PDB file of C-alpha atoms and ligand atoms in Angstrom:
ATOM      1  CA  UNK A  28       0.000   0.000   0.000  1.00  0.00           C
ATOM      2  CA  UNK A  29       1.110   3.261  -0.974  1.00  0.00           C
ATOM      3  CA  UNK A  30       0.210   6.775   1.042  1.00  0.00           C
ATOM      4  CA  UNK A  31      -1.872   8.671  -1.628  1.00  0.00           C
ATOM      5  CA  UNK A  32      -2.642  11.511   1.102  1.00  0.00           C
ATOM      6  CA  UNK A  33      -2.475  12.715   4.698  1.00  0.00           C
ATOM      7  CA  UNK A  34      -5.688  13.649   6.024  1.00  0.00           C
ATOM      8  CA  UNK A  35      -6.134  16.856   9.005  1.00  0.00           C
ATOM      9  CA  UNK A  36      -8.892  14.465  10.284  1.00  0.00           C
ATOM     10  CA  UNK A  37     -10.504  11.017  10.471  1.00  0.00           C
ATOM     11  CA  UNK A  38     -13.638  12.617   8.420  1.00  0.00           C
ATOM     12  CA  UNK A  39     -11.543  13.947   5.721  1.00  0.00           C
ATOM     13  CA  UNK A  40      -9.725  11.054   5.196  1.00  0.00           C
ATOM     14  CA  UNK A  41     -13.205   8.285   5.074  1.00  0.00           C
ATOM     15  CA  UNK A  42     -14.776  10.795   2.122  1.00  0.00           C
ATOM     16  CA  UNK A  43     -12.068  10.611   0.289  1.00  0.00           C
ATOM     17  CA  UNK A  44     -11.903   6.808   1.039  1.00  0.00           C
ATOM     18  CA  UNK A  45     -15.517   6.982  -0.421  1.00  0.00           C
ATOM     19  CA  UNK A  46     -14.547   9.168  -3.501  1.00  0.00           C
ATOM     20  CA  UNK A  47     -11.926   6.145  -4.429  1.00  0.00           C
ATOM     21  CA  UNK A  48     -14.236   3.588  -3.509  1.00  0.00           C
ATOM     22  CA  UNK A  49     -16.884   4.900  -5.732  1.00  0.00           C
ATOM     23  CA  UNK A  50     -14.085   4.840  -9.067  1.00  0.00           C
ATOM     24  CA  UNK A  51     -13.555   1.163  -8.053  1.00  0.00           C
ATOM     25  CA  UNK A  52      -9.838   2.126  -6.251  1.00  0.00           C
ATOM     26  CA  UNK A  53      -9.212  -0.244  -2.875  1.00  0.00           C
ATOM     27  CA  UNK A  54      -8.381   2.852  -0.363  1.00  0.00           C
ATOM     28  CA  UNK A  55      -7.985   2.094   3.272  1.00  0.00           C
ATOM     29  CA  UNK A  56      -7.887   4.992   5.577  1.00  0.00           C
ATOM     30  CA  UNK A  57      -5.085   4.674   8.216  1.00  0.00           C
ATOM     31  CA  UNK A  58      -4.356   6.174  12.011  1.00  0.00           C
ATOM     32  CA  UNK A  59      -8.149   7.035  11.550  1.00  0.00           C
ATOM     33  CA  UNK A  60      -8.548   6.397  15.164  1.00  0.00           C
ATOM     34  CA  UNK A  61      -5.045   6.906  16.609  1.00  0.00           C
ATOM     35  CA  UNK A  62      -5.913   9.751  18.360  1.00  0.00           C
ATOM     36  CA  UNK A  63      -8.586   7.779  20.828  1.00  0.00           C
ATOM     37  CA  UNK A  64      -5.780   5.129  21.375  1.00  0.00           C
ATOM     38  CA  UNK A  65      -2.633   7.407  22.047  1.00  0.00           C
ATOM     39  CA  UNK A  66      -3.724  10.823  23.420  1.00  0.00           C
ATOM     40  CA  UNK A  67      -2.508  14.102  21.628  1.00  0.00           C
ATOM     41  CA  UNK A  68      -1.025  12.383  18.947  1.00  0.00           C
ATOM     42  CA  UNK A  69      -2.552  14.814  16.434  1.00  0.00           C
ATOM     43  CA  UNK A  70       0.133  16.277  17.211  1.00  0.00           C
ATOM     44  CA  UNK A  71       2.366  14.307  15.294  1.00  0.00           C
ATOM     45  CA  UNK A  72       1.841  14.922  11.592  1.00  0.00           C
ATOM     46  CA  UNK A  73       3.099  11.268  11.185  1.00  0.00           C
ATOM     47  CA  UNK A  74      -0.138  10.292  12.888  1.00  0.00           C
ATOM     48  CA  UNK A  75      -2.511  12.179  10.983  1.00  0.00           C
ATOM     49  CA  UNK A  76      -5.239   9.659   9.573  1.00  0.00           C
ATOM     50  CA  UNK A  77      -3.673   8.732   5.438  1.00  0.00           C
ATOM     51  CA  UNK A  78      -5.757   7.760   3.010  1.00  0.00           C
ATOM     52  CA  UNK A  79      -3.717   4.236   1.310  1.00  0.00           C
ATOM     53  CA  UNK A  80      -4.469   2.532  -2.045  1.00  0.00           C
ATOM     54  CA  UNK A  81      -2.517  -0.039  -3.509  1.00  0.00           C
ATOM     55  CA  UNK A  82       1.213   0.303  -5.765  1.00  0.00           C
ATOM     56  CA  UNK A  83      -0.945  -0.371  -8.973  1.00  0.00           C
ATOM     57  CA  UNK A  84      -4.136   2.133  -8.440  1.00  0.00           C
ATOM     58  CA  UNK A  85      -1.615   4.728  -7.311  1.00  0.00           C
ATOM     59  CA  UNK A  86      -1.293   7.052 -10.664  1.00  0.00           C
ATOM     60  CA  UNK A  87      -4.978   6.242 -11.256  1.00  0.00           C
ATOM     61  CA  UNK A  88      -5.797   7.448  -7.589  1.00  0.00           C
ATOM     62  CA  UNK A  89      -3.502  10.622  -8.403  1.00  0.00           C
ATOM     63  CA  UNK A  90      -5.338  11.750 -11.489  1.00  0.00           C
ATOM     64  CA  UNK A  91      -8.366  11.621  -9.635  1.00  0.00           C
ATOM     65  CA  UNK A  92      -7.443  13.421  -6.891  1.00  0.00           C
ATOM     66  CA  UNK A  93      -5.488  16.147  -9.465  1.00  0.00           C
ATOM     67  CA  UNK A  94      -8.698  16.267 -11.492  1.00  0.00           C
ATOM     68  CA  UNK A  95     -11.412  17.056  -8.920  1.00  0.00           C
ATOM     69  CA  UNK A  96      -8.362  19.660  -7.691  1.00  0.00           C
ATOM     70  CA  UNK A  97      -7.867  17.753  -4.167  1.00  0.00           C
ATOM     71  CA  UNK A  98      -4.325  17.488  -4.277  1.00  0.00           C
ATOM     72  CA  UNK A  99      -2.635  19.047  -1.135  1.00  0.00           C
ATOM     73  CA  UNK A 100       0.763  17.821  -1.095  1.00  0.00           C
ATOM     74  CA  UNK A 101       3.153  15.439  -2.520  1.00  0.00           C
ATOM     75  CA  UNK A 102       2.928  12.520  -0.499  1.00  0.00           C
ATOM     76  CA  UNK A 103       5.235  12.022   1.633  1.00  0.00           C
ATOM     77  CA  UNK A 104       7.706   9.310   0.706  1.00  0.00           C
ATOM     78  CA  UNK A 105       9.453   7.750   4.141  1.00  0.00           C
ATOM     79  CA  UNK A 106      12.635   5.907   3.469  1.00  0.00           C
ATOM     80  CA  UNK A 107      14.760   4.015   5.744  1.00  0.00           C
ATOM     81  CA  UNK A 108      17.537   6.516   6.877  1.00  0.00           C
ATOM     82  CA  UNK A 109      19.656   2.975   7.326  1.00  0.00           C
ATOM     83  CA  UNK A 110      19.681   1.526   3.652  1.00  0.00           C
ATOM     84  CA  UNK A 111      16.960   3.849   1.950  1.00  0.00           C
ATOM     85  CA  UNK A 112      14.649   1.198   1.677  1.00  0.00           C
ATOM     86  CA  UNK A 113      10.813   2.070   1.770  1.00  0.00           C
ATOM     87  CA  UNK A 114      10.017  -1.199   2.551  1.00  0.00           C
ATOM     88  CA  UNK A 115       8.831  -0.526   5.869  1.00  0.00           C
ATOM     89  CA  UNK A 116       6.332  -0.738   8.799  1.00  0.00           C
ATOM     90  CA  UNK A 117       4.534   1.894  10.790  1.00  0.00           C
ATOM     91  CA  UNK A 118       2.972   1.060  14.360  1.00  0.00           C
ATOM     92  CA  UNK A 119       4.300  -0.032  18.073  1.00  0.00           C
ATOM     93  CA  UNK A 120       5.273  -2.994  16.480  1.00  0.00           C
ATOM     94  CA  UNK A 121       8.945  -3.031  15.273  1.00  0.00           C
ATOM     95  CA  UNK A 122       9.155  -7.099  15.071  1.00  0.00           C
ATOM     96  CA  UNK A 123       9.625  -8.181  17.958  1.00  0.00           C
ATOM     97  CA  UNK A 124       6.497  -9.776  19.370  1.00  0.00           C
ATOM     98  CA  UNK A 125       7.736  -9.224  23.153  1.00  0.00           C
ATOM     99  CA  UNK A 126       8.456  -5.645  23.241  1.00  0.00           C
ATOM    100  CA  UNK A 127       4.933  -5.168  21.250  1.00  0.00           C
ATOM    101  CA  UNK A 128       3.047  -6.177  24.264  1.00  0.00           C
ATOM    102  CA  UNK A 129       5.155  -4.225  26.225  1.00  0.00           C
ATOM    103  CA  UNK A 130       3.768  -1.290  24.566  1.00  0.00           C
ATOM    104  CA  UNK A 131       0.578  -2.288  24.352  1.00  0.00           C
ATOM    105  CA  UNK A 132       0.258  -2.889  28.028  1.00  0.00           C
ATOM    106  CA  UNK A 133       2.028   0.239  28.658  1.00  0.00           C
ATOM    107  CA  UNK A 134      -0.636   2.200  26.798  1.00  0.00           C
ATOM    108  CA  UNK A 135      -3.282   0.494  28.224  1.00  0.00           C
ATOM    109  CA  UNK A 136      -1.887   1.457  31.528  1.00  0.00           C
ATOM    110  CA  UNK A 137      -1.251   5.004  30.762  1.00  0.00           C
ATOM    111  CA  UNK A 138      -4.799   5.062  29.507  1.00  0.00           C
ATOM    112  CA  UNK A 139      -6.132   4.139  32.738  1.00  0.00           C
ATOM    113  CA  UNK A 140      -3.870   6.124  35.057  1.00  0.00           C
ATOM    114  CA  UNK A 141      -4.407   9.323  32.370  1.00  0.00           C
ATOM    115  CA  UNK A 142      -0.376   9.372  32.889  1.00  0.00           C
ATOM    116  CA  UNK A 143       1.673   9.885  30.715  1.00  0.00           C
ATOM    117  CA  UNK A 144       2.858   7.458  27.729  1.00  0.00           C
ATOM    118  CA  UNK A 145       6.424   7.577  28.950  1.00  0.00           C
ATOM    119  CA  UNK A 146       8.480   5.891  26.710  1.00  0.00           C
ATOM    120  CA  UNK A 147       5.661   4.392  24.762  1.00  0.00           C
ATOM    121  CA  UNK A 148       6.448   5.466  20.568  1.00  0.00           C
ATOM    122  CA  UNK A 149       5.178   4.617  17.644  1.00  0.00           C
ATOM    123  CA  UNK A 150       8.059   4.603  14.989  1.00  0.00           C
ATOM    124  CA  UNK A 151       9.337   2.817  11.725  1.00  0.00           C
ATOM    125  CA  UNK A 152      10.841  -0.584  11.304  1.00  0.00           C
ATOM    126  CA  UNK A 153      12.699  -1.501   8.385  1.00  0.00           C
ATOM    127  CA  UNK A 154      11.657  -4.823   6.691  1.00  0.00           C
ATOM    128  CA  UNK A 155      14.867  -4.553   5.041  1.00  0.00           C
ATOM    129  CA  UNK A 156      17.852  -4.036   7.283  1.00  0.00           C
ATOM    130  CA  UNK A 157      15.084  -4.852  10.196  1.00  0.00           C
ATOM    131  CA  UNK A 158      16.375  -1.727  11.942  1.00  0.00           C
ATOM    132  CA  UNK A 159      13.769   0.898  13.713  1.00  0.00           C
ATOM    133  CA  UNK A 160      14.235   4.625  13.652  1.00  0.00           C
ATOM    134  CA  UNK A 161      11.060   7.454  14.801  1.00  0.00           C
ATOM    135  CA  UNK A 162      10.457  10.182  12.422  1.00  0.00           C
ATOM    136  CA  UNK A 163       9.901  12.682  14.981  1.00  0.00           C
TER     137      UNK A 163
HETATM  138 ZN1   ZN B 213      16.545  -0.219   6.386  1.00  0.00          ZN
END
């Protein structure tokens, strides 16, 4: 799946979703509900809610989005700063299963103590060299 376009909100995001939908495009809408899971993450442009299609619908999803004049931005393009590869995953999850459910629990428990996430981050992992590195 390739980022087509980073949304301000959850609502933007789903009618475009729609719009893509409706031209027969596969679009999934992405960190749609982040902000309910990790608190004042809409801070973090990395976590705004992206509309995704797939590498093939891509330049058809484009002109669509250039003719109806609903292109913001180029989309961002994240590459590994290790090996350049864009081959890579977004989430708590950076492969290992252990320190996923780390996370996860610390959330959870940060959630229900309204403290603070601590050392809880999101961040990139590298399918390629299997390395992680945050954006922010
Ligand atoms: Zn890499």
């Amino acid at each position: 799946m390739k980022t087509l376009q980073v949304c301000d909100d959850a609502f933007a995001a789903e009618l475009l979703k729609g719009r893509l939908l409706n031209e027969g495009i596969d679009a999934q809408v992405i960190h749609a509900h982040i902000e309910q899971v990790i608190p004042y993450s809409f801070g973090m442009p990395d976590l705004k809610p992206r509309v995704v299609v797939r590498e093939e619908d891509f330049e058809r999803a484009m002109q669509l989005l250039e003719a109806t004049g609903d292109v913001k931005a180029e989309p961002q393009e994240i590459r590994c700063p290790y090996c350049g590869s864009q081959d890579l995953s977004y989430g708590l999850y950076d492969g290992s299963v252990k320190r996923y459910l780390t996370r996860i629990v610390a959330v959870f428990l940060s959630l229900l103590t309204m403290g603070p996430l601590g050392k809880v981050q999101g961040g990139y992992y590298c399918r390629q060299c299997k390395r992680r590195f945050s954006s922010w």
